[in-house]
Short mmCIF file of N, CA, C and O in Angstrom, two decimals:
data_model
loop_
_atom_site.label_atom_id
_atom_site.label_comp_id
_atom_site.label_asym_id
_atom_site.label_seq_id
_atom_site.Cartn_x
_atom_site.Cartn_y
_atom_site.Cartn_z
N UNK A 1 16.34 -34.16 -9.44
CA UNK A 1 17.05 -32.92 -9.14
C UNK A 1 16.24 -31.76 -9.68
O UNK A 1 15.73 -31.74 -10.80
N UNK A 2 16.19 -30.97 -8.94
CA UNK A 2 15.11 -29.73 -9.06
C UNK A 2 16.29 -28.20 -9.31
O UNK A 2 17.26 -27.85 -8.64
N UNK A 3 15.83 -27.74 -10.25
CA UNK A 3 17.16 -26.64 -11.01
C UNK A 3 16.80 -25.41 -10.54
O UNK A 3 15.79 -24.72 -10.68
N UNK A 4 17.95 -25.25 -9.89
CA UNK A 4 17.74 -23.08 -9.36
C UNK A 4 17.42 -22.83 -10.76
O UNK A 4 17.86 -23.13 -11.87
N UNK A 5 16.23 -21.99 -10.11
CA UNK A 5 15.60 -20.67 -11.41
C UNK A 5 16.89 -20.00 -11.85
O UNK A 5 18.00 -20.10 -11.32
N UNK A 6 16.45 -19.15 -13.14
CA UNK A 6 17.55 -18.27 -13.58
C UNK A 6 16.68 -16.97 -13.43
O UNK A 6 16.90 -15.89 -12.87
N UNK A 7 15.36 -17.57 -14.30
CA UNK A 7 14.85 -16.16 -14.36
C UNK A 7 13.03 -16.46 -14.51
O UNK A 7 12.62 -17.47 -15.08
N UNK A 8 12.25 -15.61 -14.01
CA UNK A 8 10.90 -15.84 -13.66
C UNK A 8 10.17 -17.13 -14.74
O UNK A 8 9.23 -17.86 -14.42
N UNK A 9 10.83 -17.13 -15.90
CA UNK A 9 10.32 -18.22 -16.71
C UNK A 9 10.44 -19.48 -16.52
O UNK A 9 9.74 -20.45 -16.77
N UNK A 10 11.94 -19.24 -15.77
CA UNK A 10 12.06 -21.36 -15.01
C UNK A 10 11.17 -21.85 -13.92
O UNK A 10 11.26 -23.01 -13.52
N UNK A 11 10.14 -20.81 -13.33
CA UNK A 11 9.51 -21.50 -12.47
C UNK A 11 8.58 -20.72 -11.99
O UNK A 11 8.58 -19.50 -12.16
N UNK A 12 7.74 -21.32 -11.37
CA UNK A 12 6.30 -20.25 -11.31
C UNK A 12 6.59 -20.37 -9.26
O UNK A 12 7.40 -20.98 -8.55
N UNK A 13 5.55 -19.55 -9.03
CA UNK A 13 5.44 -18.80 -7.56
C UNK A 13 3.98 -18.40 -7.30
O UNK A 13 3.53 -17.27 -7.52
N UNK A 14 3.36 -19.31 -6.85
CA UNK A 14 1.86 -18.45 -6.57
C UNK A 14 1.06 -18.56 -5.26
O UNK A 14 0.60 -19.48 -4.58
N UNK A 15 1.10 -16.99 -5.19
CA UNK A 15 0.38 -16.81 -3.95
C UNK A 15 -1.18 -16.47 -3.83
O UNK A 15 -1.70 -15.55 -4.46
N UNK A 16 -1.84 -17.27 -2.98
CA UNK A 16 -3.05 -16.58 -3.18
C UNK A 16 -3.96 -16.12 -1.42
O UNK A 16 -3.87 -16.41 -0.23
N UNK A 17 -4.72 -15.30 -2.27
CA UNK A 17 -5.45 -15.11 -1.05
C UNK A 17 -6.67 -14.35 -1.25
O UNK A 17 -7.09 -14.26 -2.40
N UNK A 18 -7.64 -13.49 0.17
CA UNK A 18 -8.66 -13.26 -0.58
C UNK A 18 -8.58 -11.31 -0.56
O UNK A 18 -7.62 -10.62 -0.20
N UNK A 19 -9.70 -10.91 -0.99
CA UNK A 19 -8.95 -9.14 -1.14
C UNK A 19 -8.96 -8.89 0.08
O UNK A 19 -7.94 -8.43 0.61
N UNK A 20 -9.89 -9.10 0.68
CA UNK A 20 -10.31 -8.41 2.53
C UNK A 20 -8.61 -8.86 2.89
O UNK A 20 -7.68 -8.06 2.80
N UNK A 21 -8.51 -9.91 3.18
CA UNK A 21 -7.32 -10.18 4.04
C UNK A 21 -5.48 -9.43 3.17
O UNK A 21 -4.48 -9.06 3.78
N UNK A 22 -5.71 -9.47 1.70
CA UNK A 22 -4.38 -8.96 1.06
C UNK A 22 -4.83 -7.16 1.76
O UNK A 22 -3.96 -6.74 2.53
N UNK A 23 -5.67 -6.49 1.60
CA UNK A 23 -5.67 -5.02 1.83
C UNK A 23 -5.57 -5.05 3.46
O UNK A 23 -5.40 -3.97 4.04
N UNK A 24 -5.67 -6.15 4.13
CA UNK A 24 -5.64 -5.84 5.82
C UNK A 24 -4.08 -6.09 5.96
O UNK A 24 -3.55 -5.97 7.07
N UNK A 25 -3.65 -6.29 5.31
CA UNK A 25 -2.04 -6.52 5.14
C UNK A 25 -1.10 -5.52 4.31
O UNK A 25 0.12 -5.61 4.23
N UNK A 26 -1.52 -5.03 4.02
CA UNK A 26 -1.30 -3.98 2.81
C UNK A 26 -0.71 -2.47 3.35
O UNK A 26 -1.08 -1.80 4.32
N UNK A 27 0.21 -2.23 2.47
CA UNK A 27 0.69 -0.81 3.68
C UNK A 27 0.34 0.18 2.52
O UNK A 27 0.25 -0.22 1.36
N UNK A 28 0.11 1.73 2.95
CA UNK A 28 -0.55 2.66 2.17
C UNK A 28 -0.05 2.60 1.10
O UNK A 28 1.17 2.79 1.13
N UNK A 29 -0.61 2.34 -0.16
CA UNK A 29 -0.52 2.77 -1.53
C UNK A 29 -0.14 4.02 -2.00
O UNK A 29 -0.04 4.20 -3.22
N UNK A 30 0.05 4.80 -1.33
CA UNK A 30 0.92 5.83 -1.70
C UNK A 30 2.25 5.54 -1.82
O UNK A 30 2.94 6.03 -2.71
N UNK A 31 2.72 4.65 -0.85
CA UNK A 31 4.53 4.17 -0.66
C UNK A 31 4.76 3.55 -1.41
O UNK A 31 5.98 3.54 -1.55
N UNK A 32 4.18 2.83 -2.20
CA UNK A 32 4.84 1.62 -3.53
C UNK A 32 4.26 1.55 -4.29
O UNK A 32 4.63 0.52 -4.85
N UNK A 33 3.16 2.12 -5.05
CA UNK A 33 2.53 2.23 -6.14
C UNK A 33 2.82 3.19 -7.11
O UNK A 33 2.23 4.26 -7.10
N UNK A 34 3.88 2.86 -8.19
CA UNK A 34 4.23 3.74 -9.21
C UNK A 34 3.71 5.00 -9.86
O UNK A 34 2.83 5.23 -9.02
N UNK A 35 3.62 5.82 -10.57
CA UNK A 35 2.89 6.85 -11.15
C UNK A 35 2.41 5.80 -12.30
O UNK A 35 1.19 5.95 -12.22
N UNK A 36 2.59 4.99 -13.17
CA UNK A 36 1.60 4.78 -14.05
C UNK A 36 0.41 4.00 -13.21
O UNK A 36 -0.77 3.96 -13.57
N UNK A 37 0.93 3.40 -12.05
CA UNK A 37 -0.06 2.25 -11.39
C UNK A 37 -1.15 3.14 -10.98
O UNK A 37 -2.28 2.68 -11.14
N UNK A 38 -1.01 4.59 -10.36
CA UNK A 38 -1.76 5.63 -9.72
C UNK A 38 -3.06 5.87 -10.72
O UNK A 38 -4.29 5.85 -10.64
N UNK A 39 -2.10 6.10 -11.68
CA UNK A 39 -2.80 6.70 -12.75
C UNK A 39 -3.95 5.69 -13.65
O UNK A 39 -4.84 6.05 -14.43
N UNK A 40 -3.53 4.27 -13.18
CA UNK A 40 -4.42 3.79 -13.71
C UNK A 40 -5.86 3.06 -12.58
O UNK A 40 -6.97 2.60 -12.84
N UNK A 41 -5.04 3.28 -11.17
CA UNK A 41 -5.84 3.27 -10.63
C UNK A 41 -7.23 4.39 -10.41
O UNK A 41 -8.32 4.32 -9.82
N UNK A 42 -6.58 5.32 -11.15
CA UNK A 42 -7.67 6.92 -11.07
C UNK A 42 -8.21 6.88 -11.83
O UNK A 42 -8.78 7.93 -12.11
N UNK A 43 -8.43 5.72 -12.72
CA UNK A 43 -9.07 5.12 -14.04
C UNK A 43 -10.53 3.90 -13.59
O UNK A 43 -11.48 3.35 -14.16
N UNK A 44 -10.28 3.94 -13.03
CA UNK A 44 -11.11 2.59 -12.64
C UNK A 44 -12.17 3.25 -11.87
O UNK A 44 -11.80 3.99 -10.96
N UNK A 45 -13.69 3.07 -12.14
CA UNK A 45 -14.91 3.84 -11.78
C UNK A 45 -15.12 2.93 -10.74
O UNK A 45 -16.00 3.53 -10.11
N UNK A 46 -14.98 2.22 -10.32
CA UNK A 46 -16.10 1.31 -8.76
C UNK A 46 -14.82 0.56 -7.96
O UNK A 46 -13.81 -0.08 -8.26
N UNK A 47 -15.53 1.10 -6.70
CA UNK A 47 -14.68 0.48 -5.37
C UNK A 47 -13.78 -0.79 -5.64
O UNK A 47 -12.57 -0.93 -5.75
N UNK A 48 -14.96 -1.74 -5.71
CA UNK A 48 -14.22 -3.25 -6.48
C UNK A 48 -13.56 -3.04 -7.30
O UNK A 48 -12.52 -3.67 -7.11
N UNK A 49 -13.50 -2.44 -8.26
CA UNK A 49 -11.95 -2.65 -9.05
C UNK A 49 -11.11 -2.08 -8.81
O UNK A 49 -10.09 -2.46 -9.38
N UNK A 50 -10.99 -1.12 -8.07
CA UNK A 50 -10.06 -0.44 -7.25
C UNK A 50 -9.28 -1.03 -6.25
O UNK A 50 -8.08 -0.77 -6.08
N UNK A 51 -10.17 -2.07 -5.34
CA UNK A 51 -9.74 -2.55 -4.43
C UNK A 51 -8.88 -4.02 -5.08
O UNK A 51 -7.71 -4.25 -4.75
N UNK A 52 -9.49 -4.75 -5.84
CA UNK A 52 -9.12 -5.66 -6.73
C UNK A 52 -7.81 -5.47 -7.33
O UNK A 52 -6.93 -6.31 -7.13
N UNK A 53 -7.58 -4.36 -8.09
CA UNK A 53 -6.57 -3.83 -8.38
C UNK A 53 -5.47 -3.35 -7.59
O UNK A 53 -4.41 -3.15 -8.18
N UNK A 54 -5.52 -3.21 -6.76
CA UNK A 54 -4.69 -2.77 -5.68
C UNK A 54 -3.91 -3.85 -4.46
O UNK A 54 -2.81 -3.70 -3.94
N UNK A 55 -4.95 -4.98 -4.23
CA UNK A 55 -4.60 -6.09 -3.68
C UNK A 55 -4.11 -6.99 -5.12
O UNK A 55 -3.46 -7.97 -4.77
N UNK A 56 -4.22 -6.92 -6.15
CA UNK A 56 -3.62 -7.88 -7.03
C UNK A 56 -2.16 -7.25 -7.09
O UNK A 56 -1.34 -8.16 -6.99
N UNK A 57 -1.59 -6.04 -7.23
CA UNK A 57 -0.52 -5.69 -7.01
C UNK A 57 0.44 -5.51 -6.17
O UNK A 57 1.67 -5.53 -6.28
N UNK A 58 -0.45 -5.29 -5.11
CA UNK A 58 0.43 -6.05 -3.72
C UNK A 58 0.90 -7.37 -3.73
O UNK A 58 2.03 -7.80 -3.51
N UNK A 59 -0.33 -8.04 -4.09
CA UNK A 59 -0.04 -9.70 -4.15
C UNK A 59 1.41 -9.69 -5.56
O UNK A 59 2.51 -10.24 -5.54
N UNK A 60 1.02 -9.17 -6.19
CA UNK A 60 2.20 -9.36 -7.33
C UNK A 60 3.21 -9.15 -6.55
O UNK A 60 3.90 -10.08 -6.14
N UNK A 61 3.39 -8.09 -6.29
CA UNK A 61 5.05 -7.50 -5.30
C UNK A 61 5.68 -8.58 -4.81
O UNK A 61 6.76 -9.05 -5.14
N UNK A 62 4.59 -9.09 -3.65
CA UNK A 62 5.04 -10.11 -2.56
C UNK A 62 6.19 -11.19 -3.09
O UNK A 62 7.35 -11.51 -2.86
N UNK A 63 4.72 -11.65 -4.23
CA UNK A 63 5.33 -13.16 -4.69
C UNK A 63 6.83 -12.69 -5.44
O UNK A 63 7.78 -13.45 -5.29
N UNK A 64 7.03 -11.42 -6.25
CA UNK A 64 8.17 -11.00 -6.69
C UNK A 64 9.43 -10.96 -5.62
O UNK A 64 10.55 -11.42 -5.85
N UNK A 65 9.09 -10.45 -4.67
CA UNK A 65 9.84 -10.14 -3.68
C UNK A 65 10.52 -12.01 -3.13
O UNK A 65 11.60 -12.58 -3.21
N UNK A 66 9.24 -12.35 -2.62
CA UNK A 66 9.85 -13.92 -2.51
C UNK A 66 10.88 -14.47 -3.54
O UNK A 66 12.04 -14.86 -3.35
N UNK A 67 10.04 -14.38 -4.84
CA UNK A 67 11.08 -15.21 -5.59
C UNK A 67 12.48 -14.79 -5.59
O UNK A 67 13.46 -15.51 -5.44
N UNK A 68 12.43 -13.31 -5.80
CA UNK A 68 14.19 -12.96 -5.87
C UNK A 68 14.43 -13.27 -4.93
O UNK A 68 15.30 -14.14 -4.96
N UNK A 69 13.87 -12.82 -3.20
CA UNK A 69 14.70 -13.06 -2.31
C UNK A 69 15.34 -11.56 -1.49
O UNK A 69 16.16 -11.48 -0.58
N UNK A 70 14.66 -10.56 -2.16
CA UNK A 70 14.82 -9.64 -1.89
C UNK A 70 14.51 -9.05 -1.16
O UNK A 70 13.64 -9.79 -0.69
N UNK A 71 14.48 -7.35 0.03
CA UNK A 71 14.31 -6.95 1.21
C UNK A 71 12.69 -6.49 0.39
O UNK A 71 11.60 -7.07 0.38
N UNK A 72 13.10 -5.35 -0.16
CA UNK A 72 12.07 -3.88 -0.72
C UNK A 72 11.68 -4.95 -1.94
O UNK A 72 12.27 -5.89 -2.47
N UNK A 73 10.47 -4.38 -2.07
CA UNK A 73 9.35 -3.88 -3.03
C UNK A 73 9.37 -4.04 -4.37
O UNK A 73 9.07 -2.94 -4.83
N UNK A 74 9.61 -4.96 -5.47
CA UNK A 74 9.56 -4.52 -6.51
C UNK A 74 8.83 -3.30 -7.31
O UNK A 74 7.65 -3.13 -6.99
N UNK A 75 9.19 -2.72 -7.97
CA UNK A 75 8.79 -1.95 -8.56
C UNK A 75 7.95 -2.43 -10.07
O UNK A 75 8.49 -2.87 -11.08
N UNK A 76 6.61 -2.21 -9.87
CA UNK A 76 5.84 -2.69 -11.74
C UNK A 76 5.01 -1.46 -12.37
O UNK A 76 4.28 -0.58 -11.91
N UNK A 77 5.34 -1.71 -13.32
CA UNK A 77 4.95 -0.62 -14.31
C UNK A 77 3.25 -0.93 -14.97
O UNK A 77 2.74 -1.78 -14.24
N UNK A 78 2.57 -0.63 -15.76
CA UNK A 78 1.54 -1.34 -16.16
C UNK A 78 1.85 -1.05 -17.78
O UNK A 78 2.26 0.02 -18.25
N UNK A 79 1.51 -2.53 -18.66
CA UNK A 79 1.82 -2.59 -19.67
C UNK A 79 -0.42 -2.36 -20.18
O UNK A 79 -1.48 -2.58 -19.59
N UNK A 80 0.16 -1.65 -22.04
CA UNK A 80 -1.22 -1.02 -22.71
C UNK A 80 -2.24 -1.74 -21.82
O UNK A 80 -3.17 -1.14 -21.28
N UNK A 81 -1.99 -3.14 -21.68
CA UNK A 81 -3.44 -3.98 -21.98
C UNK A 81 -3.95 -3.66 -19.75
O UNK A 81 -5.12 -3.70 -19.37
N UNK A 82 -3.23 -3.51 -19.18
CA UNK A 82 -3.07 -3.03 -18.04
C UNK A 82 -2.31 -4.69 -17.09
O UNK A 82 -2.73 -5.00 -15.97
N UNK A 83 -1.41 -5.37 -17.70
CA UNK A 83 -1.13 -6.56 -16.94
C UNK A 83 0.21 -5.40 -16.20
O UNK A 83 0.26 -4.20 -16.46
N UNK A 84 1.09 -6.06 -15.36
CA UNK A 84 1.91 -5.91 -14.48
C UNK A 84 3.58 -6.06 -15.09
O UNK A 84 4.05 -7.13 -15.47
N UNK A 85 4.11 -5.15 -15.10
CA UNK A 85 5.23 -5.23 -15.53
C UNK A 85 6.42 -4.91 -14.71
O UNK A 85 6.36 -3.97 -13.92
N UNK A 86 7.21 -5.43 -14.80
CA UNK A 86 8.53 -5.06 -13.71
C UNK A 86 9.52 -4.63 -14.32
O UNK A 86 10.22 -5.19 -15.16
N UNK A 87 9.59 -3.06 -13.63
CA UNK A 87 10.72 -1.92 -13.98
C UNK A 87 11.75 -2.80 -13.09
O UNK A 87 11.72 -3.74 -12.30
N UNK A 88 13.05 -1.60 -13.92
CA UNK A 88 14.27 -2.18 -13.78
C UNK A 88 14.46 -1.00 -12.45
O UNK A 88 15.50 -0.97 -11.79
#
């Protein structure tokens, strides 16, 4: 018997893919990318980490979105070290 999650810690979700194809899927970053996410994207000196960064947070959303089950977008914040955090 396999136990409904409660909460992101009972069970993992992973999606993968490669950047070309997450950003050809990807809808403008202006519409769901937070003000700290902006801001740290205006941080980052070279294309590749920009782009890297930007398809890893999409990809985050998604798999968020799957797991709850939800329509829209989670919303993530970026914690000091710059990992992904999810506002309430």
């Amino acid at each position: 018997v396999v136990p409904t999650p409660r909460s992101p810690a009972d069970s993992v979700l992973c999606l993968t893919a490669s950047v070309p194809d997450i950003r050809a899927g990807m809808s403008p970053p202006t519409g769901w990318l937070t003000h700290a996410e902006a801001a740290r994207l205006q941080g980052l000196t070279t294309s590749v980490r920009r782009n890297t960064f930007l398809a890893g947070r999409w990809l985050a959303r998604l798999a968020l979105q799957r797991w709850l089950g939800i329509k829209e977008l989670p919303a993530l914040g970026v914690a000091d070290a710059g990992a992904c955090t999810v506002l309430d």
